[in-house]
């Protein structure tokens, strides 16, 4: 369904993403793990097309020169040159790092804005679903996004992304800065979303422990390269992965 | 009583002048310094259609509103898009466009006091001893209707909500399929239409002169800075603040001090509360 081939991203001459290939099948959950600065966010930006926007802005301001190479095949066409908004329209929706909730809009309005691409009926159905899968949001409908806790914001961010009717949901570090209990609960919710809606999901995370059990296939990024890849069991048995991500 | 009524009329006029400016800035962080020229252009086009070509008033107004929306959109699409994100260049470029349009109009013959639009309704009414003409009352009514429509548009329609999202976090909006360039074009078109509406409502009270363009721009900037850039409630509140302050000075000091009030308001706001009355974005940002 979704194949990224030989992705390369340069910031000036610095290689941020080195020949990374990744694929995601219908209804799969793919994990991308790596330390800080391994290239997870760059990868997510490249997949969602935001990189093109960042590139254009840097170019206009005379900032960093960003070069992007590679190919992304999605549902039978190459979307590499597509702008982020048109990729979202095609069903590739990113839930960005640090959540980026609309701080001055209420929870409900955040979700409504998220429903820009949805038909009124889809929007209504998804809205119900979001409150069903994230019950804590039900009581916070009128609260401003900026006044939510980190966990609540993350639920809202995922819910908002769902409102855009994704076929492929990209989650960039959804567990960042959350308490362990919420991390496990969210990981479970992410799996539920896949199980109940059949949405394919690519999730990047620094901390692999809560996410590893829910993935079908995973990649380990190091210094911009995918150094290890494999199925869940394979990754969990790999001694390097075990020592780096599970501490034994 | 006189102060109250004329204060309200003046405040609503200011709000009308400023809403387009604050809308564009709020959505695309684009300070549209050509706002005043769009205002005058609308008046001029309407005058041309009405007085020279004999088009019915209402039709002339509609045509010029559509045209001015197109002008706003074209301004973004052909020029401003190239310097997006560099606020100083945006100010310079949009101001240059505004200057070109205004001085172009002057060169093209928009001089003197012969260019006027008819009022919507003739006659006047006596409210508790104060004589107010119907058109000024209509200004209040139309202003209120316009603000109401704008509120519904922004909070209830898909496009309005998208504009609101874009205003708060462009990158997040992009991930949701909201195209930033399309939204900026939309907001510029809408800002143009708002400037045009203000012109159509307010210009019949005076002459269509080039200077009005500069005046409207100063007033719009003053209202937006006092109210907090990009904040609509702030803009309306500030319009009333400045509007009444102006009427008070006219009553007590003399009509020469009207613009001084607006400029003084800018300076005082920047000294005491740089983000404006409703510029609470900073406070929220710190919490997130």
Short mmCIF file of C-alpha atoms in Angstrom, two decimals:
data_model
loop_
_atom_site.label_atom_id
_atom_site.label_comp_id
_atom_site.label_asym_id
_atom_site.label_seq_id
_atom_site.Cartn_x
_atom_site.Cartn_y
_atom_site.Cartn_z
CA UNK A 1 0.00 0.00 0.00
CA UNK A 2 2.72 2.42 1.00
CA UNK A 3 6.36 2.03 -0.04
CA UNK A 4 9.08 4.59 0.51
CA UNK A 5 12.19 3.79 -1.50
CA UNK A 6 15.67 5.19 -0.90
CA UNK A 7 14.63 8.32 0.94
CA UNK A 8 17.46 10.80 1.40
CA UNK A 9 17.23 14.19 3.05
CA UNK A 10 20.12 16.64 3.30
CA UNK A 11 20.23 19.75 5.44
CA UNK A 12 22.93 21.64 3.54
CA UNK A 13 25.58 18.91 3.38
CA UNK A 14 24.45 17.09 6.47
CA UNK A 15 22.84 13.79 5.67
CA UNK A 16 19.77 13.53 7.90
CA UNK A 17 18.18 10.54 6.21
CA UNK A 18 20.37 8.06 4.40
CA UNK A 19 18.75 5.79 1.86
CA UNK A 20 15.85 4.71 4.06
CA UNK A 21 13.30 2.36 2.56
CA UNK A 22 10.17 1.46 4.42
CA UNK A 23 6.88 -0.14 3.57
CA UNK A 24 3.54 -0.46 5.22
CA UNK A 25 0.79 -2.84 4.19
CA UNK A 26 -2.99 -2.48 4.44
CA UNK A 27 -3.97 -2.34 8.14
CA UNK A 28 -0.46 -2.79 9.47
CA UNK A 29 1.22 -1.01 12.34
CA UNK A 30 4.84 -0.16 11.56
CA UNK A 31 7.23 1.02 14.25
CA UNK A 32 10.21 3.30 13.67
CA UNK A 33 12.54 3.46 16.64
CA UNK A 34 15.63 5.49 17.22
CA UNK A 35 17.34 7.86 19.60
CA UNK A 36 17.11 11.61 19.49
CA UNK A 37 18.42 12.99 16.18
CA UNK A 38 18.33 9.56 14.55
CA UNK A 39 16.09 11.03 11.85
CA UNK A 40 12.64 9.97 13.00
CA UNK A 41 11.01 13.34 12.62
CA UNK A 42 12.81 14.01 9.35
CA UNK A 43 11.46 10.70 8.09
CA UNK A 44 7.94 11.63 9.19
CA UNK A 45 8.23 15.03 7.51
CA UNK A 46 9.43 13.37 4.32
CA UNK A 47 6.58 10.85 4.37
CA UNK A 48 3.86 13.43 5.08
CA UNK A 49 5.25 16.00 2.65
CA UNK A 50 5.81 18.66 5.31
CA UNK A 51 9.45 18.52 4.27
CA UNK A 52 8.50 20.17 0.97
CA UNK A 53 6.88 23.01 2.87
CA UNK A 54 9.86 23.42 5.20
CA UNK A 55 12.16 23.31 2.19
CA UNK A 56 10.21 26.02 0.41
CA UNK A 57 10.14 28.28 3.45
CA UNK A 58 13.87 27.89 4.06
CA UNK A 59 14.51 28.64 0.43
CA UNK A 60 12.43 31.81 0.50
CA UNK A 61 14.14 33.09 3.61
CA UNK A 62 17.56 32.20 2.30
CA UNK A 63 18.01 29.67 5.09
CA UNK A 64 19.19 26.07 4.97
CA UNK A 65 19.31 24.33 1.64
CA UNK A 66 17.29 21.15 1.95
CA UNK A 67 17.54 18.40 -0.62
CA UNK A 68 15.10 15.53 -0.82
CA UNK A 69 15.59 12.38 -2.88
CA UNK A 70 13.70 9.13 -3.19
CA UNK A 71 10.35 7.79 -4.13
CA UNK A 72 7.11 7.20 -2.26
CA UNK A 73 4.62 4.85 -3.84
CA UNK A 74 1.19 5.12 -2.33
CA UNK A 75 -1.79 3.26 -3.72
CA UNK A 76 -0.13 2.89 -7.09
CA UNK A 77 1.20 6.40 -7.63
CA UNK A 78 4.35 8.30 -6.75
CA UNK A 79 3.41 11.02 -4.27
CA UNK A 80 6.91 12.32 -3.68
CA UNK A 81 6.22 15.65 -5.38
CA UNK A 82 2.78 16.12 -3.80
CA UNK A 83 2.26 18.94 -1.34
CA UNK A 84 1.34 18.04 2.24
CA UNK A 85 -2.27 19.14 1.83
CA UNK A 86 -2.79 16.94 -1.21
CA UNK A 87 -1.15 13.99 0.51
CA UNK A 88 -3.54 14.49 3.41
CA UNK A 89 -6.39 14.53 0.94
CA UNK A 90 -5.11 11.25 -0.47
CA UNK A 91 -5.23 9.79 3.05
CA UNK A 92 -1.72 10.22 4.43
CA UNK A 93 -2.27 12.16 7.65
CA UNK A 94 0.46 13.10 10.08
CA UNK A 95 -0.12 13.59 13.77
CA UNK A 96 2.86 15.84 14.38
CA UNK A 97 5.51 15.69 17.05
CA UNK A 98 4.71 17.71 20.19
CA UNK A 99 1.06 17.41 19.18
CA UNK A 100 0.61 20.96 17.86
CA UNK A 101 -2.91 21.37 19.16
CA UNK A 102 -4.68 24.59 18.19
CA UNK A 103 -4.26 26.29 21.57
CA UNK A 104 -7.02 28.87 21.28
CA UNK A 105 -9.70 26.53 20.00
CA UNK A 106 -11.79 24.31 22.23
CA UNK A 107 -11.45 20.54 22.07
CA UNK A 108 -14.56 20.29 19.93
CA UNK A 109 -13.35 23.02 17.59
CA UNK A 110 -9.97 21.36 17.24
CA UNK A 111 -11.77 18.25 16.07
CA UNK A 112 -14.04 20.25 13.76
CA UNK A 113 -11.06 21.90 12.13
CA UNK A 114 -9.58 18.42 11.77
CA UNK A 115 -12.68 17.44 9.86
CA UNK A 116 -11.88 19.82 7.01
CA UNK A 117 -11.47 16.98 4.53
CA UNK A 118 -14.38 14.90 5.83
CA UNK A 119 -17.93 14.94 4.53
CA UNK A 120 -20.47 16.08 7.15
CA UNK A 121 -21.54 12.50 7.71
CA UNK A 122 -17.98 11.21 8.05
CA UNK A 123 -17.23 14.06 10.44
CA UNK A 124 -20.21 13.21 12.65
CA UNK A 125 -19.34 9.52 12.69
CA UNK A 126 -15.65 10.13 13.43
CA UNK A 127 -16.46 12.66 16.13
CA UNK A 128 -18.49 10.02 17.94
CA UNK A 129 -15.69 7.53 17.47
CA UNK A 130 -13.06 9.88 18.89
CA UNK A 131 -15.10 10.41 22.06
CA UNK A 132 -15.74 6.68 22.22
CA UNK A 133 -12.07 5.73 22.03
CA UNK A 134 -10.81 8.63 24.16
CA UNK A 135 -13.52 8.99 26.84
CA UNK A 136 -11.54 11.56 28.89
CA UNK A 137 -12.12 14.09 26.08
CA UNK A 138 -15.90 13.91 26.50
CA UNK A 139 -15.82 16.01 29.64
CA UNK A 140 -13.38 18.53 28.14
CA UNK A 141 -15.30 19.44 24.98
CA UNK A 142 -15.37 23.17 25.71
CA UNK A 143 -11.91 23.50 27.22
CA UNK A 144 -9.28 25.35 25.18
CA UNK A 145 -6.64 23.14 23.62
CA UNK A 146 -3.87 25.11 25.27
CA UNK A 147 -5.15 24.26 28.73
CA UNK A 148 -5.14 20.47 28.36
CA UNK A 149 -2.62 18.14 29.97
CA UNK A 150 -0.03 16.40 27.81
CA UNK A 151 -1.96 13.13 27.69
CA UNK A 152 -5.22 14.87 26.86
CA UNK A 153 -3.50 16.87 24.14
CA UNK A 154 -2.11 13.70 22.63
CA UNK A 155 -5.55 12.08 22.58
CA UNK A 156 -6.89 15.22 20.95
CA UNK A 157 -4.07 15.28 18.41
CA UNK A 158 -4.72 11.67 17.39
CA UNK A 159 -8.45 12.32 17.34
CA UNK A 160 -7.96 15.40 15.19
CA UNK A 161 -5.83 13.40 12.76
CA UNK A 162 -8.55 10.73 12.62
CA UNK A 163 -11.07 13.41 11.68
CA UNK A 164 -9.11 13.94 8.46
CA UNK A 165 -10.12 10.38 7.44
CA UNK A 166 -6.65 8.87 7.15
CA UNK A 167 -5.95 5.63 5.32
CA UNK A 168 -2.41 5.84 6.61
CA UNK A 169 -1.86 7.55 9.95
CA UNK A 170 1.63 8.79 10.75
CA UNK A 171 2.23 9.22 14.48
CA UNK A 172 5.39 11.14 15.32
CA UNK A 173 6.47 10.36 18.89
CA UNK A 174 2.96 10.11 20.31
CA UNK A 175 4.22 9.07 23.76
CA UNK A 176 6.72 11.88 24.19
CA UNK A 177 6.73 13.24 27.72
CA UNK A 178 3.78 11.23 29.00
CA UNK A 179 3.55 9.15 32.16
CA UNK A 180 4.12 5.37 31.78
CA UNK A 181 0.50 4.54 32.62
CA UNK A 182 -0.81 6.83 29.88
CA UNK A 183 1.87 5.58 27.49
CA UNK A 184 0.58 2.00 27.77
CA UNK A 185 -3.04 3.10 27.59
CA UNK A 186 -2.37 5.15 24.45
CA UNK A 187 -0.45 2.29 22.83
CA UNK A 188 -3.50 0.12 23.43
CA UNK A 189 -5.76 2.78 21.91
CA UNK A 190 -3.54 3.03 18.85
CA UNK A 191 -3.88 -0.71 18.33
CA UNK A 192 -7.64 -0.42 18.78
CA UNK A 193 -7.84 2.24 16.10
CA UNK A 194 -6.11 -0.09 13.69
CA UNK A 195 -8.26 -3.07 14.71
CA UNK A 196 -11.57 -1.21 14.56
CA UNK A 197 -11.02 1.08 11.58
CA UNK A 198 -8.39 -0.78 9.60
CA UNK A 199 -6.22 2.32 9.42
CA UNK A 200 -2.61 1.58 8.59
CA UNK A 201 -0.31 3.26 11.09
CA UNK A 202 3.36 4.19 11.08
CA UNK A 203 4.48 5.20 14.55
CA UNK A 204 7.87 6.61 15.45
CA UNK A 205 9.05 6.49 19.02
CA UNK A 206 12.18 6.91 21.07
CA UNK A 207 11.02 4.69 23.85
CA UNK A 208 10.18 1.32 22.32
CA UNK A 209 8.84 -0.59 25.30
CA UNK A 210 5.13 0.36 25.15
CA UNK A 211 4.94 0.43 21.35
CA UNK A 212 6.92 -2.72 20.52
CA UNK A 213 4.11 -5.15 21.53
CA UNK A 214 1.60 -3.58 19.13
CA UNK A 215 3.65 -3.35 15.95
CA UNK A 216 3.67 -5.81 13.06
CA UNK A 217 7.02 -4.77 11.66
CA UNK A 218 9.67 -2.36 12.81
CA UNK A 219 12.72 -0.39 11.77
CA UNK A 220 15.57 0.85 13.91
CA UNK A 221 17.01 4.18 12.79
CA UNK A 222 20.53 5.22 13.67
CA UNK A 223 22.19 8.36 12.35
CA UNK A 224 19.68 8.56 9.55
CA UNK A 225 19.99 4.97 8.35
CA UNK A 226 17.70 2.04 8.96
CA UNK A 227 20.21 -0.30 10.54
CA UNK A 228 17.91 -3.12 11.63
CA UNK A 229 14.46 -4.13 10.47
CA UNK A 230 12.23 -7.07 11.14
CA UNK A 231 8.98 -8.43 12.51
CA UNK A 232 8.03 -7.85 16.11
CA UNK A 233 9.42 -11.15 17.42
CA UNK A 234 12.55 -10.80 15.36
CA UNK A 235 13.26 -7.33 16.73
CA UNK A 236 12.57 -8.34 20.28
CA UNK A 237 14.97 -11.27 19.97
CA UNK A 238 17.73 -9.20 18.42
CA UNK A 239 20.41 -8.81 21.10
CA UNK A 240 21.41 -5.31 19.98
CA UNK A 241 17.82 -4.11 20.06
CA UNK A 242 17.29 -5.77 23.44
CA UNK A 243 20.29 -4.09 25.00
CA UNK A 244 19.51 -0.69 23.46
CA UNK A 245 15.75 -0.57 24.00
CA UNK A 246 14.91 -3.05 26.72
CA UNK A 247 17.94 -2.86 28.94
CA UNK A 248 18.80 -6.55 29.02
CA UNK B 1 -26.59 61.89 24.09
CA UNK B 2 -24.99 63.33 21.02
CA UNK B 3 -21.68 61.88 22.08
CA UNK B 4 -23.25 58.49 22.67
CA UNK B 5 -24.93 58.22 19.28
CA UNK B 6 -22.12 59.66 17.21
CA UNK B 7 -19.65 57.68 19.30
CA UNK B 8 -21.39 54.47 18.34
CA UNK B 9 -21.53 55.45 14.68
CA UNK B 10 -17.85 56.34 14.71
CA UNK B 11 -16.91 53.14 16.55
CA UNK B 12 -18.82 50.94 14.15
CA UNK B 13 -17.17 52.75 11.24
CA UNK B 14 -13.75 52.06 12.73
CA UNK B 15 -14.64 48.42 13.31
CA UNK B 16 -15.74 48.11 9.69
CA UNK B 17 -12.48 49.62 8.49
CA UNK B 18 -10.38 47.35 10.68
CA UNK B 19 -12.10 43.98 10.35
CA UNK B 20 -10.68 43.13 6.94
CA UNK B 21 -7.19 44.02 8.07
CA UNK B 22 -7.41 41.98 11.25
CA UNK B 23 -8.97 39.05 9.39
CA UNK B 24 -6.12 38.80 6.93
CA UNK B 25 -3.50 39.24 9.61
CA UNK B 26 -5.18 36.76 11.93
CA UNK B 27 -5.34 34.05 9.31
CA UNK B 28 -2.16 34.39 7.31
CA UNK B 29 0.02 36.63 9.50
CA UNK B 30 0.13 38.96 6.56
CA UNK B 31 -0.02 42.66 7.37
CA UNK B 32 -1.96 43.92 4.37
CA UNK B 33 -0.90 47.55 4.09
CA UNK B 34 -2.79 47.84 0.81
CA UNK B 35 -6.01 47.63 2.83
CA UNK B 36 -6.80 51.31 2.49
CA UNK B 37 -6.27 51.29 -1.24
CA UNK B 38 -8.70 48.39 -1.63
CA UNK B 39 -11.18 50.49 0.30
CA UNK B 40 -10.87 53.49 -1.99
CA UNK B 41 -10.75 51.34 -5.13
CA UNK B 42 -14.08 49.77 -4.28
CA UNK B 43 -15.61 53.19 -3.89
CA UNK B 44 -14.12 54.34 -7.17
CA UNK B 45 -15.25 51.28 -9.13
CA UNK B 46 -18.76 51.65 -7.75
CA UNK B 47 -18.76 55.34 -8.62
CA UNK B 48 -17.55 54.55 -12.14
CA UNK B 49 -20.22 51.94 -12.69
CA UNK B 50 -22.96 54.03 -11.16
CA UNK B 51 -22.27 57.52 -12.47
CA UNK B 52 -20.52 56.84 -15.74
CA UNK B 53 -22.05 53.58 -16.95
CA UNK B 54 -25.40 53.95 -15.32
CA UNK B 55 -25.45 50.54 -13.67
CA UNK B 56 -28.05 50.26 -10.88
CA UNK B 57 -26.60 51.03 -7.44
CA UNK B 58 -27.05 47.57 -5.95
CA UNK B 59 -25.61 45.81 -9.00
CA UNK B 60 -22.70 48.23 -9.08
CA UNK B 61 -21.97 47.48 -5.45
CA UNK B 62 -22.05 43.74 -6.01
CA UNK B 63 -19.80 43.94 -9.06
CA UNK B 64 -17.24 46.08 -7.28
CA UNK B 65 -17.23 43.77 -4.26
CA UNK B 66 -16.50 40.78 -6.48
CA UNK B 67 -13.83 42.72 -8.34
CA UNK B 68 -12.12 43.87 -5.16
CA UNK B 69 -12.10 40.30 -3.85
CA UNK B 70 -10.38 39.23 -7.05
CA UNK B 71 -7.88 42.08 -6.70
CA UNK B 72 -7.06 40.97 -3.15
CA UNK B 73 -6.62 37.36 -4.20
CA UNK B 74 -4.52 38.33 -7.21
CA UNK B 75 -2.31 40.50 -5.03
CA UNK B 76 -1.45 37.48 -2.95
CA UNK B 77 -1.27 35.02 -5.79
CA UNK B 78 1.06 37.01 -8.00
CA UNK B 79 3.14 39.09 -5.63
CA UNK B 80 2.90 38.43 -1.93
CA UNK B 81 3.29 34.66 -2.22
CA UNK B 82 6.89 35.18 -3.28
CA UNK B 83 7.89 36.88 -0.05
CA UNK B 84 5.75 34.85 2.30
CA UNK B 85 7.03 34.63 5.83
CA UNK B 86 9.28 37.70 5.71
CA UNK B 87 7.13 40.22 7.53
CA UNK B 88 9.18 43.32 6.70
CA UNK B 89 9.10 42.51 3.00
CA UNK B 90 5.39 41.80 3.25
CA UNK B 91 4.77 45.21 4.76
CA UNK B 92 6.93 46.97 2.18
CA UNK B 93 5.46 45.09 -0.77
CA UNK B 94 1.83 45.45 0.26
CA UNK B 95 2.34 49.12 1.11
CA UNK B 96 3.97 49.65 -2.27
CA UNK B 97 1.02 48.03 -4.00
CA UNK B 98 -1.31 50.22 -1.98
CA UNK B 99 0.65 53.35 -2.89
CA UNK B 100 0.67 52.39 -6.54
CA UNK B 101 -3.08 51.88 -6.57
CA UNK B 102 -3.88 55.06 -4.64
CA UNK B 103 -1.53 57.36 -6.50
CA UNK B 104 -2.52 55.65 -9.73
CA UNK B 105 -6.11 56.58 -8.99
CA UNK B 106 -5.09 60.16 -8.24
CA UNK B 107 -3.16 60.29 -11.51
CA UNK B 108 -6.14 58.74 -13.28
CA UNK B 109 -8.34 61.61 -12.20
CA UNK B 110 -9.62 60.84 -8.71
CA UNK B 111 -9.21 64.41 -7.48
CA UNK B 112 -11.39 67.03 -5.92
CA UNK B 113 -14.72 66.53 -4.26
CA UNK B 114 -16.86 65.56 -7.21
CA UNK B 115 -16.78 61.81 -6.57
CA UNK B 116 -19.59 60.86 -4.26
CA UNK B 117 -21.88 57.92 -3.78
CA UNK B 118 -25.54 58.40 -2.90
CA UNK B 119 -26.67 57.53 0.61
CA UNK B 120 -28.83 54.44 1.01
CA UNK B 121 -31.70 56.33 2.54
CA UNK B 122 -32.42 60.03 2.58
CA UNK B 123 -33.72 61.95 5.51
CA UNK B 124 -33.02 62.01 9.18
CA UNK B 125 -34.65 61.22 12.47
CA UNK B 126 -34.72 62.92 15.81
CA UNK B 127 -33.53 60.65 18.65
CA UNK B 128 -33.98 62.32 22.05
CA UNK B 129 -33.09 65.70 20.68
CA UNK B 130 -30.23 64.57 18.48
CA UNK B 131 -30.65 64.70 14.72
CA UNK B 132 -29.25 61.60 13.05
CA UNK B 133 -29.61 60.82 9.38
CA UNK B 134 -30.90 57.43 8.34
CA UNK B 135 -27.68 56.42 6.65
CA UNK B 136 -25.70 56.71 9.89
CA UNK B 137 -28.24 54.51 11.63
CA UNK B 138 -27.92 52.05 8.77
CA UNK B 139 -24.16 52.04 9.32
CA UNK B 140 -24.71 50.76 12.85
CA UNK B 141 -27.18 48.15 11.70
CA UNK B 142 -25.09 46.93 8.77
CA UNK B 143 -21.97 46.88 10.91
CA UNK B 144 -23.67 44.70 13.48
CA UNK B 145 -25.02 42.38 10.80
CA UNK B 146 -21.61 42.10 9.20
CA UNK B 147 -19.89 41.26 12.47
CA UNK B 148 -22.56 38.65 13.16
CA UNK B 149 -22.15 37.09 9.72
CA UNK B 150 -18.40 37.06 10.12
CA UNK B 151 -18.71 35.32 13.47
CA UNK B 152 -20.96 32.65 11.99
CA UNK B 153 -18.60 32.24 9.04
CA UNK B 154 -15.55 31.76 11.21
CA UNK B 155 -17.05 29.53 13.86
CA UNK B 156 -19.56 27.49 11.96
CA UNK B 157 -18.46 26.96 8.38
CA UNK B 158 -15.85 24.51 7.16
CA UNK B 159 -13.82 27.20 5.40
CA UNK B 160 -13.98 29.54 8.38
CA UNK B 161 -12.78 26.84 10.75
CA UNK B 162 -9.97 25.98 8.37
CA UNK B 163 -8.93 29.63 8.33
CA UNK B 164 -8.99 29.61 12.12
CA UNK B 165 -6.81 26.52 12.25
CA UNK B 166 -4.38 28.03 9.78
CA UNK B 167 -4.17 31.14 11.93
CA UNK B 168 -3.13 29.18 14.98
CA UNK B 169 -0.68 26.63 13.65
CA UNK B 170 0.12 26.51 9.99
CA UNK B 171 2.03 23.25 10.10
CA UNK B 172 -0.67 21.42 12.02
CA UNK B 173 -3.25 22.73 9.56
CA UNK B 174 -1.16 21.46 6.67
CA UNK B 175 -1.18 17.96 8.09
CA UNK B 176 -4.97 18.09 8.13
CA UNK B 177 -5.18 18.84 4.43
CA UNK B 178 -5.69 22.59 4.75
CA UNK B 179 -3.63 24.18 1.98
CA UNK B 180 -1.87 27.28 3.31
CA UNK B 181 -1.60 29.09 -0.02
CA UNK B 182 -5.25 28.53 -0.86
CA UNK B 183 -6.26 29.76 2.58
CA UNK B 184 -4.08 32.86 2.25
CA UNK B 185 -5.66 33.63 -1.13
CA UNK B 186 -9.08 33.13 0.44
CA UNK B 187 -8.28 35.38 3.37
CA UNK B 188 -6.94 38.11 1.08
CA UNK B 189 -10.05 37.89 -1.08
CA UNK B 190 -12.22 38.02 2.00
CA UNK B 191 -10.18 40.88 3.42
CA UNK B 192 -10.66 42.74 0.15
CA UNK B 193 -14.40 42.16 0.28
CA UNK B 194 -14.48 43.38 3.89
CA UNK B 195 -12.59 46.53 2.92
CA UNK B 196 -15.02 46.94 0.04
CA UNK B 197 -18.06 46.50 2.25
CA UNK B 198 -16.70 49.08 4.65
CA UNK B 199 -16.18 51.45 1.74
CA UNK B 200 -19.69 50.94 0.38
CA UNK B 201 -21.23 51.54 3.77
CA UNK B 202 -19.07 54.49 4.79
CA UNK B 203 -18.18 56.36 1.61
CA UNK B 204 -21.68 57.73 0.95
CA UNK B 205 -21.12 59.84 4.09
CA UNK B 206 -18.28 61.72 2.44
CA UNK B 207 -16.27 62.07 -0.74
CA UNK B 208 -14.25 59.37 -2.44
CA UNK B 209 -10.77 60.79 -2.06
CA UNK B 210 -7.34 59.22 -2.22
CA UNK B 211 -6.53 60.44 1.28
CA UNK B 212 -9.27 58.20 2.66
CA UNK B 213 -7.08 55.24 1.76
CA UNK B 214 -4.28 56.39 4.04
CA UNK B 215 -6.73 57.37 6.72
CA UNK B 216 -8.41 53.96 6.69
CA UNK B 217 -5.05 52.22 6.84
CA UNK B 218 -3.95 54.24 9.88
CA UNK B 219 -7.25 53.61 11.63
CA UNK B 220 -7.17 49.90 10.84
CA UNK B 221 -3.63 49.57 12.14
CA UNK B 222 -4.48 51.57 15.27
CA UNK B 223 -7.54 49.44 16.02
CA UNK B 224 -5.63 46.21 15.44
CA UNK B 225 -2.68 47.17 17.60
CA UNK B 226 -4.83 48.36 20.47
CA UNK B 227 -7.05 45.29 20.22
CA UNK B 228 -4.23 42.83 19.80
CA UNK B 229 -3.13 41.81 16.32
CA UNK B 230 -5.32 39.14 14.80
CA UNK B 231 -7.89 39.18 17.59
CA UNK B 232 -11.41 39.99 16.44
CA UNK B 233 -13.03 40.61 19.77
CA UNK B 234 -10.07 42.83 20.55
CA UNK B 235 -10.52 44.72 17.30
CA UNK B 236 -14.18 45.43 17.98
CA UNK B 237 -13.50 46.50 21.54
CA UNK B 238 -10.63 48.72 20.43
CA UNK B 239 -12.82 50.25 17.73
CA UNK B 240 -15.25 51.35 20.43
CA UNK B 241 -12.47 52.60 22.66
CA UNK B 242 -10.85 54.70 19.96
CA UNK B 243 -14.19 55.64 18.43
CA UNK B 244 -15.51 57.16 21.64
CA UNK B 245 -12.17 58.73 22.51
CA UNK B 246 -12.25 60.46 19.13
CA UNK B 247 -15.76 61.79 19.61
CA UNK B 248 -14.83 63.06 23.06
CA UNK B 249 -11.83 64.92 21.71
CA UNK B 250 -13.94 66.35 18.90
CA UNK B 251 -16.43 67.61 21.45
CA UNK B 252 -13.88 69.03 23.86
CA UNK B 253 -10.72 69.83 21.91
CA UNK B 254 -11.69 70.16 18.30
CA UNK B 255 -11.85 67.97 15.20
CA UNK B 256 -8.14 68.32 14.38
CA UNK B 257 -7.21 65.87 17.10
CA UNK B 258 -9.02 62.81 15.73
CA UNK B 259 -6.00 61.19 14.14
CA UNK B 260 -3.85 62.16 17.09
CA UNK B 261 -6.09 60.03 19.28
CA UNK B 262 -5.56 56.97 17.08
CA UNK B 263 -1.80 57.44 16.93
CA UNK B 264 -1.62 58.13 20.65
CA UNK B 265 -3.56 54.95 21.25
CA UNK B 266 -0.97 52.98 19.28
CA UNK B 267 1.88 54.49 21.27
CA UNK B 268 0.21 54.01 24.64
CA UNK B 269 -0.65 50.40 23.83
CA UNK B 270 2.86 49.59 22.68
CA UNK B 271 4.29 51.07 25.87
CA UNK B 272 1.92 49.54 28.40
CA UNK B 273 0.71 46.32 26.81
CA UNK B 274 2.59 45.51 23.60
CA UNK B 275 0.46 42.51 22.70
CA UNK B 276 -2.74 44.59 22.81
CA UNK B 277 -5.91 44.17 24.83
CA UNK B 278 -6.61 40.66 23.62
CA UNK B 279 -3.17 39.52 22.60
CA UNK B 280 -3.20 36.58 24.93
CA UNK B 281 -1.38 34.22 22.60
CA UNK B 282 1.85 34.69 24.51
CA UNK B 283 0.32 33.68 27.80
CA UNK B 284 -1.10 30.49 26.30
CA UNK B 285 2.08 29.63 24.48
CA UNK B 286 3.95 29.61 27.74
CA UNK B 287 1.61 27.05 29.19
CA UNK B 288 1.71 24.67 26.25
#
